[in-house]
Coordinates of C-alpha atoms in Angstrom, one line a residue:
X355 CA 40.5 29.7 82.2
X356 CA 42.4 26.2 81.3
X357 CA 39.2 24.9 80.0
X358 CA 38.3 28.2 77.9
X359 CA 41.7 27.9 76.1
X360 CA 41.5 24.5 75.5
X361 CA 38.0 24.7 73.8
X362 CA 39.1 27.6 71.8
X363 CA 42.2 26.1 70.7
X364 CA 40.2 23.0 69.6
X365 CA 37.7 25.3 68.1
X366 CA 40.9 27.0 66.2
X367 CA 42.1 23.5 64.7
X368 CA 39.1 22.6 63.3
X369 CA 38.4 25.5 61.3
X370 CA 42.1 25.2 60.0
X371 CA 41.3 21.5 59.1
X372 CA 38.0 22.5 57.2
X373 CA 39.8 24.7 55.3
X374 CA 42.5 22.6 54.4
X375 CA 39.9 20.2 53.2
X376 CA 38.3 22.5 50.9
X377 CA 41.4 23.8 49.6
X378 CA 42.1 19.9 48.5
X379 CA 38.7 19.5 46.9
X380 CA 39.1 22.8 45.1
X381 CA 42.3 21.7 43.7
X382 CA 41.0 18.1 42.7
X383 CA 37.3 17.7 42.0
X384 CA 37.1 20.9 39.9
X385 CA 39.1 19.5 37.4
X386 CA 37.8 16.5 37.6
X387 CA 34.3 18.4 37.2
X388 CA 35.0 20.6 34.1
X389 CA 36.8 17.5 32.8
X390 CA 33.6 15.2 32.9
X391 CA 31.8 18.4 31.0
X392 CA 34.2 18.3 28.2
X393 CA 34.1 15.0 27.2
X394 CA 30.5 14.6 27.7
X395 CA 29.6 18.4 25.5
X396 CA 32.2 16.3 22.8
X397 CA 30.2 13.0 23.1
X398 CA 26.6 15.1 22.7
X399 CA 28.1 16.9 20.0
X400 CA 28.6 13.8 18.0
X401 CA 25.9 12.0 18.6
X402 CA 23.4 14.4 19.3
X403 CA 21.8 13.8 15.8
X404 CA 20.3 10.2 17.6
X405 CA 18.8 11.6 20.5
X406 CA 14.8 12.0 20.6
X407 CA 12.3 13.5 23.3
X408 CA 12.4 12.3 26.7
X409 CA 9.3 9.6 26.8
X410 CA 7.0 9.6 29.8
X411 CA 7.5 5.6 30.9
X412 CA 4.5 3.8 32.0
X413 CA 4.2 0.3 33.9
X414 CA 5.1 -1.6 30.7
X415 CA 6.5 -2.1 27.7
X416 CA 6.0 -1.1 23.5
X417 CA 6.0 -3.5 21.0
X418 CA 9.3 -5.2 19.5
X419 CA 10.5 -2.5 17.3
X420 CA 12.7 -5.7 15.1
X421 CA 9.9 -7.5 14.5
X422 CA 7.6 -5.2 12.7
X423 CA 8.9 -4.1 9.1
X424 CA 8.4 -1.0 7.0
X425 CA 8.5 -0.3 3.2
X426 CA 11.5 0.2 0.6
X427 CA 10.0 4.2 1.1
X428 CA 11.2 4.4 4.6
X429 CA 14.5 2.6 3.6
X430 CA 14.9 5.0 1.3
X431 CA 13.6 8.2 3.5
X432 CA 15.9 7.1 6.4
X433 CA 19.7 7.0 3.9
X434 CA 18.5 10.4 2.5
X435 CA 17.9 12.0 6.6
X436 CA 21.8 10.1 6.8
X437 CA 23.0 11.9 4.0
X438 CA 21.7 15.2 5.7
X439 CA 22.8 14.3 8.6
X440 CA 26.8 14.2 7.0
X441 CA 27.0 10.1 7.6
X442 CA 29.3 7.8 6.4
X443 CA 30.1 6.2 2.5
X444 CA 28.1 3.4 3.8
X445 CA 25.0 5.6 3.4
X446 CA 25.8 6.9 0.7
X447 CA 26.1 4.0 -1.5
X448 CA 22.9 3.0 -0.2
X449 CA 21.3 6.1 -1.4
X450 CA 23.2 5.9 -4.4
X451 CA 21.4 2.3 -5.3
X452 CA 17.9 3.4 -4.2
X453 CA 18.6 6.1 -7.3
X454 CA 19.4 3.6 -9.1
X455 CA 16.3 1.5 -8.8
X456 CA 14.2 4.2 -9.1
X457 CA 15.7 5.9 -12.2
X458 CA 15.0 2.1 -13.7
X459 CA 11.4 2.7 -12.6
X460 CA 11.2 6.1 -14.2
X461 CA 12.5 4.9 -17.6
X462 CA 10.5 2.2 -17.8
X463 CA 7.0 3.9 -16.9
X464 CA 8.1 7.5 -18.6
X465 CA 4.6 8.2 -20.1
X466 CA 2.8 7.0 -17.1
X467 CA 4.9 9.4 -15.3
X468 CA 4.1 12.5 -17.8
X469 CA 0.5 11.5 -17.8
X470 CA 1.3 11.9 -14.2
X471 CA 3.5 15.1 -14.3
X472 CA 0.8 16.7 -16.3
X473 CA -2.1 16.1 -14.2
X474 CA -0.4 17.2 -11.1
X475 CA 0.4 20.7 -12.8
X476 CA -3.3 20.8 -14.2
X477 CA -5.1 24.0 -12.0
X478 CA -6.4 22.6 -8.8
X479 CA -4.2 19.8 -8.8
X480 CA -3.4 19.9 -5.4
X481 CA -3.1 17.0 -4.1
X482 CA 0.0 14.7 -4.0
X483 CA -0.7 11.1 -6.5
X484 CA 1.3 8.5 -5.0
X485 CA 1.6 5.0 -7.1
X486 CA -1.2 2.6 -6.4
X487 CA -0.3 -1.1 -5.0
X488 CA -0.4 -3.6 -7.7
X489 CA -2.9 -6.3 -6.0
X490 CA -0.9 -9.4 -7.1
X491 CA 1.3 -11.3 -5.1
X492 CA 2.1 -15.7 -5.9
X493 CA 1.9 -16.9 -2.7
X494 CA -1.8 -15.3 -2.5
X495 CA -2.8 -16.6 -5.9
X496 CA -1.4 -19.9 -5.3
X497 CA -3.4 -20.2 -1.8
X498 CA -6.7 -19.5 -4.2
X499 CA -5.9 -22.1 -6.2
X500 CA -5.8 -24.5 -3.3
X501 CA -8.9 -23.2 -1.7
X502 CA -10.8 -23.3 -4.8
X503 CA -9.6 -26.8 -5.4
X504 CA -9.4 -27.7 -1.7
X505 CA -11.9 -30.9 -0.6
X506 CA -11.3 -29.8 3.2
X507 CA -13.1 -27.1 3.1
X508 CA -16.6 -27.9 1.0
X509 CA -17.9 -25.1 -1.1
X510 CA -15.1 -22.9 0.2
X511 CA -16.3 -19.3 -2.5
X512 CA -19.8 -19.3 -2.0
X513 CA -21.9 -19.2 -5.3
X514 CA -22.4 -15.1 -4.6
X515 CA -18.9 -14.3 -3.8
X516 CA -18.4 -14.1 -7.6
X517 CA -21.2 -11.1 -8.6
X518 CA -21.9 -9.1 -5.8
X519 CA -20.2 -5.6 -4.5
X520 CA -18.2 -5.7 -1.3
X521 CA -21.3 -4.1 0.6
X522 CA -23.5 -6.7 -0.9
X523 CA -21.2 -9.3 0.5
X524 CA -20.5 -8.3 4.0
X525 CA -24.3 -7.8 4.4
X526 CA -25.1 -11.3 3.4
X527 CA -22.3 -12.6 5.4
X528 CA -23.3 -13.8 8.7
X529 CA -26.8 -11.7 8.4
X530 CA -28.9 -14.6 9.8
X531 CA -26.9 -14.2 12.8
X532 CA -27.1 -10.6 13.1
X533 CA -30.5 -10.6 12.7
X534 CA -32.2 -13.4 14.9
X535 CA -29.6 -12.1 17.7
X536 CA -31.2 -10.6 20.9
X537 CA -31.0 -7.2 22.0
X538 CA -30.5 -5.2 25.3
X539 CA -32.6 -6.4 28.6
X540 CA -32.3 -2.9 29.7
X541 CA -34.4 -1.4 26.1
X542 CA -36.5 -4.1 25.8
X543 CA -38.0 -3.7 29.2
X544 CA -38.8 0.2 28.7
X545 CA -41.8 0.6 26.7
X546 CA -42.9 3.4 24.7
X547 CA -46.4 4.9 25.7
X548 CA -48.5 6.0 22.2
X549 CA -48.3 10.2 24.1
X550 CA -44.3 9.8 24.6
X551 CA -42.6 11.9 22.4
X552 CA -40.7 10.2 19.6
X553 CA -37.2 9.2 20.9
X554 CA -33.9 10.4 19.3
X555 CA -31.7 8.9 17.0
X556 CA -29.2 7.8 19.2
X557 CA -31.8 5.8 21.2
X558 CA -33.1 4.4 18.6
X559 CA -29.5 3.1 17.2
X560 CA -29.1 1.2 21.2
X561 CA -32.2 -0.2 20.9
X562 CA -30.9 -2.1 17.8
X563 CA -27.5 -3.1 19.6
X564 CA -27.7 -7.0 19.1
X565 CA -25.5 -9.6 21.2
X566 CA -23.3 -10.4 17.8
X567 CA -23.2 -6.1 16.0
X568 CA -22.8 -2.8 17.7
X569 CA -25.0 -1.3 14.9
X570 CA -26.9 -2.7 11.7
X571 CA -25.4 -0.5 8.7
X572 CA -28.5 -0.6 6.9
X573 CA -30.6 1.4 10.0
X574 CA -32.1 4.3 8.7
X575 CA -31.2 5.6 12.4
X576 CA -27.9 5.1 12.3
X577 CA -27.5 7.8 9.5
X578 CA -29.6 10.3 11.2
X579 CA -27.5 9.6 14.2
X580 CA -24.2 10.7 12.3
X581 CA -26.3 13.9 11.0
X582 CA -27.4 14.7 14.5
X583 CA -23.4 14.2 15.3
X584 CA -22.5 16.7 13.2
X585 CA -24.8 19.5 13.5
X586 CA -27.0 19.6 16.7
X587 CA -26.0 22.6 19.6
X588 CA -24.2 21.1 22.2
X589 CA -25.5 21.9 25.5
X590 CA -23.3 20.2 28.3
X591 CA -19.5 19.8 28.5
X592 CA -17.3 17.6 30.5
X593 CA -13.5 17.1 30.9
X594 CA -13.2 13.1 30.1
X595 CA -11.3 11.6 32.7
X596 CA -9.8 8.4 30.9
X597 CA -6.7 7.7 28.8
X598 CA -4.0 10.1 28.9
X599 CA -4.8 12.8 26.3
X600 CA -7.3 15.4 26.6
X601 CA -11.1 14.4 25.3
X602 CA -14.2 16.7 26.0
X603 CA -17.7 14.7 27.0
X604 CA -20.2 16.4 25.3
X605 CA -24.3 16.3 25.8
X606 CA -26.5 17.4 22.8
X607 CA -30.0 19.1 22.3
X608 CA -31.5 15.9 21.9
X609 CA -30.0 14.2 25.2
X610 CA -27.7 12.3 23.3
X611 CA -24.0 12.4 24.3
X612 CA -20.3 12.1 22.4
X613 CA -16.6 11.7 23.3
X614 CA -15.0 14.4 21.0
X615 CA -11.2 14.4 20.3
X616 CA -9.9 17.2 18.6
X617 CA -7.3 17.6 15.9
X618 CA -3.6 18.1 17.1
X619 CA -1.5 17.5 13.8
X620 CA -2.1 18.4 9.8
X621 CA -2.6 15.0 8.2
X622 CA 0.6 14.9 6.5
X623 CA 2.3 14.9 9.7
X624 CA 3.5 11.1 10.9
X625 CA 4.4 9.8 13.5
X626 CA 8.1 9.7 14.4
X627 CA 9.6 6.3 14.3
X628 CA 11.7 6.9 17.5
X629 CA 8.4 7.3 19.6
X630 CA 6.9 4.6 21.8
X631 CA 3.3 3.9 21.6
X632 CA 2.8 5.6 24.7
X633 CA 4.4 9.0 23.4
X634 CA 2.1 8.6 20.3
X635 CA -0.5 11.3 19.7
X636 CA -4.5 10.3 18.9
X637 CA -5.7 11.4 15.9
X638 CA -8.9 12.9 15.1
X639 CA -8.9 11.3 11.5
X640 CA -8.2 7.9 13.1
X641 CA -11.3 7.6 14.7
X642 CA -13.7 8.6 12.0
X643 CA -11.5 6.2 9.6
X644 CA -11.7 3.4 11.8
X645 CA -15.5 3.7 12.1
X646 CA -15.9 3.8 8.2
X647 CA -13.3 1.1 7.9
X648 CA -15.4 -1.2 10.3
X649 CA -18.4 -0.6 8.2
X650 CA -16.5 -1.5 5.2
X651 CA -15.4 -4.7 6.3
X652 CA -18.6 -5.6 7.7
X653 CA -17.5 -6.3 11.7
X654 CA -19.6 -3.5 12.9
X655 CA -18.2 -2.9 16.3
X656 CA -17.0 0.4 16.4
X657 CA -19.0 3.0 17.8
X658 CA -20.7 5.3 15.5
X659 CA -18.0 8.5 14.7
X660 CA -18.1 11.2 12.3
X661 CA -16.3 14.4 12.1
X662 CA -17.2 18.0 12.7
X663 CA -15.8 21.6 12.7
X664 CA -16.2 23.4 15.9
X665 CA -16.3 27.5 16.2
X666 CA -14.2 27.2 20.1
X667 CA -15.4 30.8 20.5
X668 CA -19.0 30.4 20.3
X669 CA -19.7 27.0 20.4
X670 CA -17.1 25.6 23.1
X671 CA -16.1 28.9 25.4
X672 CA -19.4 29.4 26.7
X673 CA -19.7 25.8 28.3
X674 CA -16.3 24.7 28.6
X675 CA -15.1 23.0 31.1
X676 CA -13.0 25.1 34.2
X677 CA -10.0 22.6 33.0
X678 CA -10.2 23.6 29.7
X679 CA -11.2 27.0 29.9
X680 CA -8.5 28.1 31.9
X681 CA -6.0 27.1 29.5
X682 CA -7.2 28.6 26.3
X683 CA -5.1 31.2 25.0
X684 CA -4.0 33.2 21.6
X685 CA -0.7 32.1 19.9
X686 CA 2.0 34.0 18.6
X687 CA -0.1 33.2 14.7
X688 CA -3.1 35.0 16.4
X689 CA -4.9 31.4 16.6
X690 CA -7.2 30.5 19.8
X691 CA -5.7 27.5 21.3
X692 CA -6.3 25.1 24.4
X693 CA -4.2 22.0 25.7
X694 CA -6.5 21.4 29.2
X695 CA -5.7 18.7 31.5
X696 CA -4.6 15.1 31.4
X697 CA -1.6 12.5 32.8
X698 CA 0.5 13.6 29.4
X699 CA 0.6 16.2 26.6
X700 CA -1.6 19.1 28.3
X701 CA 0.4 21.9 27.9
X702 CA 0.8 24.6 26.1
X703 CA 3.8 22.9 23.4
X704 CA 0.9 20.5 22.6
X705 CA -2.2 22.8 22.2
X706 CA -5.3 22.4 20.3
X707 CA -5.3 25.2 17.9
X708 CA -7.8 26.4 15.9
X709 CA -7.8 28.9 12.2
X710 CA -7.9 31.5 13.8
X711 CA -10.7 29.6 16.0
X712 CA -12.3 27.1 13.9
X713 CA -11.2 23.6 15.2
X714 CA -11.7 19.8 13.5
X715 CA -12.6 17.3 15.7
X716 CA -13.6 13.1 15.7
X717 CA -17.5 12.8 17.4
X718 CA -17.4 9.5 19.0
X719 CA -21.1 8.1 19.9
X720 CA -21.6 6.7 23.6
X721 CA -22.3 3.3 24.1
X722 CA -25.5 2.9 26.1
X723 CA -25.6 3.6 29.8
X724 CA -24.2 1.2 32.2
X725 CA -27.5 1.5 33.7
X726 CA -29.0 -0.1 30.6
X727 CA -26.3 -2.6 30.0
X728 CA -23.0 -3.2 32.1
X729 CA -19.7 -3.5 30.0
X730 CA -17.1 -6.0 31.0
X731 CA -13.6 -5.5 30.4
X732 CA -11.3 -7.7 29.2
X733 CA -7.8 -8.5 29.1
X734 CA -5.8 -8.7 25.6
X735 CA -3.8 -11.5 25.7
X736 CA -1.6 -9.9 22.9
X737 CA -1.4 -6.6 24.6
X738 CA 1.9 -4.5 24.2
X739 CA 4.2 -4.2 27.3
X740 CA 4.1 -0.2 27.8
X741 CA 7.7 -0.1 29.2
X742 CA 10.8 0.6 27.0
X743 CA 12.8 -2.2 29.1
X744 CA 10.9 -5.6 28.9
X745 CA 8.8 -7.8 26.2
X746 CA 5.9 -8.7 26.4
X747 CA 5.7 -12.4 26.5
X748 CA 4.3 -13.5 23.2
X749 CA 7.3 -11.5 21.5
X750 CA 10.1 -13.5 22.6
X751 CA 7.7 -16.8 22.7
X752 CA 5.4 -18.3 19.7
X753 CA 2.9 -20.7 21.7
X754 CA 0.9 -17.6 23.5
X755 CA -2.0 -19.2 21.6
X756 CA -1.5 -22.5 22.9
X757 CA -2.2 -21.1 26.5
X758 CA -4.8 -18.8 25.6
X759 CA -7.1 -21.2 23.9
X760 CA -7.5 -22.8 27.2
X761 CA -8.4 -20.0 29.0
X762 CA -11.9 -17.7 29.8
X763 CA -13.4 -16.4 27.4
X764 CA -10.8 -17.7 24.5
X765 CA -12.1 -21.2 25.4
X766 CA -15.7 -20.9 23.1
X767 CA -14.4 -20.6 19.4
X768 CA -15.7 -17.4 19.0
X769 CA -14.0 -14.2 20.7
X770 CA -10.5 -15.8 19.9
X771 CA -11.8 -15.5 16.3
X772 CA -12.8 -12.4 16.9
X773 CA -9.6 -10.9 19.0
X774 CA -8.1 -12.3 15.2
X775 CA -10.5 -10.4 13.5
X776 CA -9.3 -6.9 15.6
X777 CA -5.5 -7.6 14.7
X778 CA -6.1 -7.6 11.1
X779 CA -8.4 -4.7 11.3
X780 CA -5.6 -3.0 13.4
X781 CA -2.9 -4.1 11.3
X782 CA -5.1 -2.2 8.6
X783 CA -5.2 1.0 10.4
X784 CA -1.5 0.6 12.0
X785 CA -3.0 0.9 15.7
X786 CA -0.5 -0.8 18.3
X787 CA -2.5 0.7 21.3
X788 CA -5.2 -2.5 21.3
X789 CA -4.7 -3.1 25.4
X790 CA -7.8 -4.4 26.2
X791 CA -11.2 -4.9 25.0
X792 CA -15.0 -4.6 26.6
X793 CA -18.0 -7.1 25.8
X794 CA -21.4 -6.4 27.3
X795 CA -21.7 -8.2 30.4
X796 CA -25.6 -9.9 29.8
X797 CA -24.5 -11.7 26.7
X798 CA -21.1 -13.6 28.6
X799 CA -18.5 -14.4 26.6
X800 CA -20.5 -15.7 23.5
X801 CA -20.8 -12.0 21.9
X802 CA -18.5 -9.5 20.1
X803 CA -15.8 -7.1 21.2
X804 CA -16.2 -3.7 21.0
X805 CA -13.8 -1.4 19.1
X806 CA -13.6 1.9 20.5
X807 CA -10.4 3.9 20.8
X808 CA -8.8 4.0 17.7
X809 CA -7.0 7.1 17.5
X810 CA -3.3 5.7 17.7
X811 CA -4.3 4.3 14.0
X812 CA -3.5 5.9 10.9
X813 CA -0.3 7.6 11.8
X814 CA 2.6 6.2 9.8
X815 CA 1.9 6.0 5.7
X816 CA 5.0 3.8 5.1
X817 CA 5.2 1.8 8.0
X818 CA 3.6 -1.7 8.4
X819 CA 3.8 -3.1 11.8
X820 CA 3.7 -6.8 11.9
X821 CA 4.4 -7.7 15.0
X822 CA 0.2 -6.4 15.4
X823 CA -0.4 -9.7 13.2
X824 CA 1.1 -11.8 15.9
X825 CA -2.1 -13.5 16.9
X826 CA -2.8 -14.4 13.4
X827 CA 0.7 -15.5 13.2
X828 CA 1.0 -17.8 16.0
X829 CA -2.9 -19.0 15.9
X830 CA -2.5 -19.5 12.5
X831 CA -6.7 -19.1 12.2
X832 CA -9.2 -17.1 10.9
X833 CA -12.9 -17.1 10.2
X834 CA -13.9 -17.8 7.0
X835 CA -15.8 -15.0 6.1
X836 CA -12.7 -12.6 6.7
X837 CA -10.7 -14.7 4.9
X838 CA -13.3 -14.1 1.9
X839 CA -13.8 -10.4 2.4
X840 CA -10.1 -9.6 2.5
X841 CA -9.5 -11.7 -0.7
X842 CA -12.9 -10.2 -2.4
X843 CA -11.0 -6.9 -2.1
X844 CA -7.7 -8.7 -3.5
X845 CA -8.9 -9.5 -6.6
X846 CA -11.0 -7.2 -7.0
X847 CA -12.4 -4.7 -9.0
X848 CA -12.5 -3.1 -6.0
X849 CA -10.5 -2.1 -3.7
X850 CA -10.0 -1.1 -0.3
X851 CA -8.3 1.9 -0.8
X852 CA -11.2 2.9 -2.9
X853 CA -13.9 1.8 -1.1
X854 CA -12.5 4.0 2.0
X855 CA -11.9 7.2 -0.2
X856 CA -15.9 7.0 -1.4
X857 CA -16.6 6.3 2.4
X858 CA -15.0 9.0 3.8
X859 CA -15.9 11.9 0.9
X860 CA -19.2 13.0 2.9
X861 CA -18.0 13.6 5.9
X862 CA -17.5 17.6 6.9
X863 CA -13.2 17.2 7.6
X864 CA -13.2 15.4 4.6
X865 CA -10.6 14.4 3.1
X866 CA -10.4 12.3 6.5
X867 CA -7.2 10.3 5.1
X868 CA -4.4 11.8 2.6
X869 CA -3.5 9.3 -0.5
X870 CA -0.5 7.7 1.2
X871 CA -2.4 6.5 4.1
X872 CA -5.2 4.7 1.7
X873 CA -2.7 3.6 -0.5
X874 CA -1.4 1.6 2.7
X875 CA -4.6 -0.5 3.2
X876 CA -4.5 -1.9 0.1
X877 CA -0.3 -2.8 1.2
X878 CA -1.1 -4.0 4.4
X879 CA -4.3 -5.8 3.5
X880 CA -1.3 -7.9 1.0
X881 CA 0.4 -8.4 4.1
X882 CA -2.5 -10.0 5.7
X883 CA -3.2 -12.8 2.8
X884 CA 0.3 -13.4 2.8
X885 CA 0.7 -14.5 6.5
X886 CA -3.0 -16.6 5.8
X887 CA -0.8 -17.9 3.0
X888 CA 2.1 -19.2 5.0
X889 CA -0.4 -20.6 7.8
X890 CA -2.2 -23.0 4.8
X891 CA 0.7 -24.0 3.5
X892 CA 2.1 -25.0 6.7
X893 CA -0.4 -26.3 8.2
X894 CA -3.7 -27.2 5.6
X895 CA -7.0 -25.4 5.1
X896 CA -8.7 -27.3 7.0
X897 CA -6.9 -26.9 9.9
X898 CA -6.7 -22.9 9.2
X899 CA -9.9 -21.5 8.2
X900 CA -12.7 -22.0 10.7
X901 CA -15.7 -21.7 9.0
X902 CA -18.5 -20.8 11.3
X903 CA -22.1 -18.9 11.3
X904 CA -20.3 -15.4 11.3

């Protein structure tokens, strides 16, 4: 009986303790608690206005965010979203001065501007008519004058750089090369019997994949292949498993096969500043730009890509994918939409919607089986750090190029050239997302590197990022027939902007790229002959330009 009441006496006291405890943390941490919500509601209150989406972090880090720079436009843009936002006198002035400078503008241009104003309210004027970029710049005229002059560099304009067309030019430039290159092992061993049925386009265009082009832009093929692109049945689809947005794998009528990425965003839509490059979205447009742009410059290493309008209700339902089918659905506008599945954005606030099922989309060629030739992939020595917490080393250091010119396959004089080559074309486009790049494996390191995945390009209009120059920068080198292409299209007649806009009218999502965005190759490609400018200056032309077969 002693024991019983001892152990329910014990049991007694410790209740009474545990509620004197809770009483005491009643009383203190609920204050506390509604306290802490208080002040932070206030603090979210008044700064909410910075806050952006909650990005997915991967292993790495982007780009350094102070290092690139953007246009007077954005300065502009980003007082007038402070004045909406109710900021400070500070902004204010700053807006008031931009008003300034462009009331200037108007007065002294007022009958260019109601030329202007007329033709914009002309019927079918419907399209906005942004200013055009003067092509003149003195550090870039004053680096002609010492190339043209320059005993370094013998002969530097060759005696045809002064008559002939941009296309004329990039075809005669490095075409020896081009042509006396091999091709694939894996084609030239399979031979055609006289009863075999004629092969398809798309074969065809592998068969003339040499070690130093991905495609020869005068191949008849190659324009039958962008027909058969656009309009054969598909027969096969295939959720692509790479990257980390959705892309369908697609297999034609013919045999022939495509990597199709469909169209998120309207055109005008651009990419928000406070995004990382890893919370960017692909666009369609970039890939079929990129490809044209490639062609125009004369690389010729992007895979062949051309744009098409898919009915999802007839065309893609019947053989979609279980990934893709599964998710397709009717929005509140009546529109069929999908989002499928992928590591990021598949779901259903970042669908694929088409009018009311009619969708655009980028048709990206395949590369030849790895059965016919084995890709090697490489690593980008300039590649971003995808984290938002570290650098990547060449940002916070300049002599990356010093170390990378010793090492595999940098070391041969030609794909360092050509990893140069990418950054300006990049730089062109805007794409930050160059990682890595692939070679084909039988041809070593003494080939070219292939461009494919190029949809991060094309999504800021007033927005030059520089720090995708930073091979040029620190190398301070280029080939010498990219130095004479880009300044061909700097003094002209003509330009790239317009080159582009006639390259890009035939295809079926024309117009592939709104005025602002061509308006900005002809800026950045400035940009470009301005850093070539500093390098000469600083350091000669003959220690600069590296002339060479290509």
């Amino acid at each position: 009986t002693f024991m019983v009441l001892t152990q329910s006496e014990l049991l007694s006291t410790m209740i009474r303790k545990m509620v004197r405890y809770v009483k005491i943390l009643t009383v203190v941490a609920l204050p506390v608690i509604l306290v802490f919500t208080i002040v932070n509601v206030l603090l979210l209150s008044r700064l909410g206005h910075h806050s952006h989406e909650t990005t997915l972090i991967l292993k790495e880090k982007i780009y350094n965010k102070g290092s690139d720079g953007s246009s007077s436009k954005d300065a502009a843009a980003a007082i007038q979203r402070g004045l909406h936002a109710g900021a400070g006198p500070e902004f204010a002035a700053g807006h008031a001065k931009v008003e300034e400078e462009r009331a200037r503008e108007r007065s002294a241009d007022g009958e260019t501007s109601k030329r202007r104003k007329e033709a914009d309210d002309a019927p079918g004027a419907n399209i906005v008519r942004d200013d055009r970029v003067e092509m003149k710049d003195q550090s870039i005229d004053a680096m002609i004058q010492k190339l043209k002059s320059s005993s370094s560099v013998l002969y530097f304009f060759p005696s045809f750089f002064w008559n002939l067309t941009m296309a004329e030019m990039t075809r005669k430039l490095g075409a020896v090369s081009r042509r006396s290159a091999s091709t694939l092992e894996g084609y030239d061993s399979i031979k055609q019997k006289p009863d075999d049925p004629p092969l398809p386009h798309w074969k065809l265009v592998h068969r003339n994949i040499r070690r130093f082009s991905l495609y020869d832009p005068d191949d008849p093929n190659l324009e039958a292949l962008m027909s058969d692109l656009r309009n054969l049945p598909i027969t096969e689809t295939e959720e692509n498993e790479g990257g980390t947005q959705f892309k369908l794998n697609v297999r034609f009528s013919d045999g022939g096969r495509a990597v199709i990425k469909f169209m998120r965003y309207p055109r005008e839509v651009e990419a928000s500043e406070n995004h990382y490059i890893f919370d960017d979205i692909e666009r369609h447009v970039a890939e079929i730009a990129a490809f044209q742009l490639d062609k125009v410059l004369g690389f010729y290493r992007v895979p062949p890509t051309t744009g098409r309008k898919f009915n999802i209700t007839s065309e893609l339902k019947p053989i979609a994918p279980d990934s893709m089918y599964k998710t397709l659905f009717y929005s509140p506008a009546g529109n069929l939409c999908f989002f499928g599945k992928c590591d990021y954005y598949c779901n259903s606030a970042h669908a694929f919607c088409g009018h009311p099922d009619v969708i655009e989309g980028s048709v990206m060629s395949y590369l030849p089986s790895r059965n016919i030739a084995t890709r090697k992939s490489w690593y980008q020595p300039w590649r971003r750090s995808y984290s938002k917490f570290r650098k990547a080393y060449w940002e916070t250091n300049d002599d990356l190029c010093d170390k990378v010119r010793q090492d595999d396959p940098y070391n041969n004089g030609k794909i360092l050239l050509d990893m140069i080559d990418s950054h300006t074309f990049d730089f062109l486009s805007g794409n930050k997302d160059r990682h890595s790049f692939a070679t084909f494996k039988e041809w070593g390191n003494y080939t070219f590197p292939i461009m494919y995945d190029n949809g991060r390009g094309f999504g800021r209009q007033t927005y030059d990022a520089m720090s995708i120059l930073a091979p040029l920068t620190q190398c301070c080198i280029i080939r010498k027939s990219t130095l004479l292409k880009y300044l061909k299209l700097y003094m002209g007649p003509e330009r790239l902007s317009s080159l582009m806009e006639d390259a890009l009218k035939p295809d079926p999502v024309a117009p592939v790229l709104i005025r602002p965005h061509l308006n900005a190759l002809d800026r950045r490609l400035i940009k470009i002959l301005q850093a070539v400018a500093k390098c000469i200056e600083e350091k000669g032309v003959s220690e600069v330009v590296q002339s060479d077969k290509f």
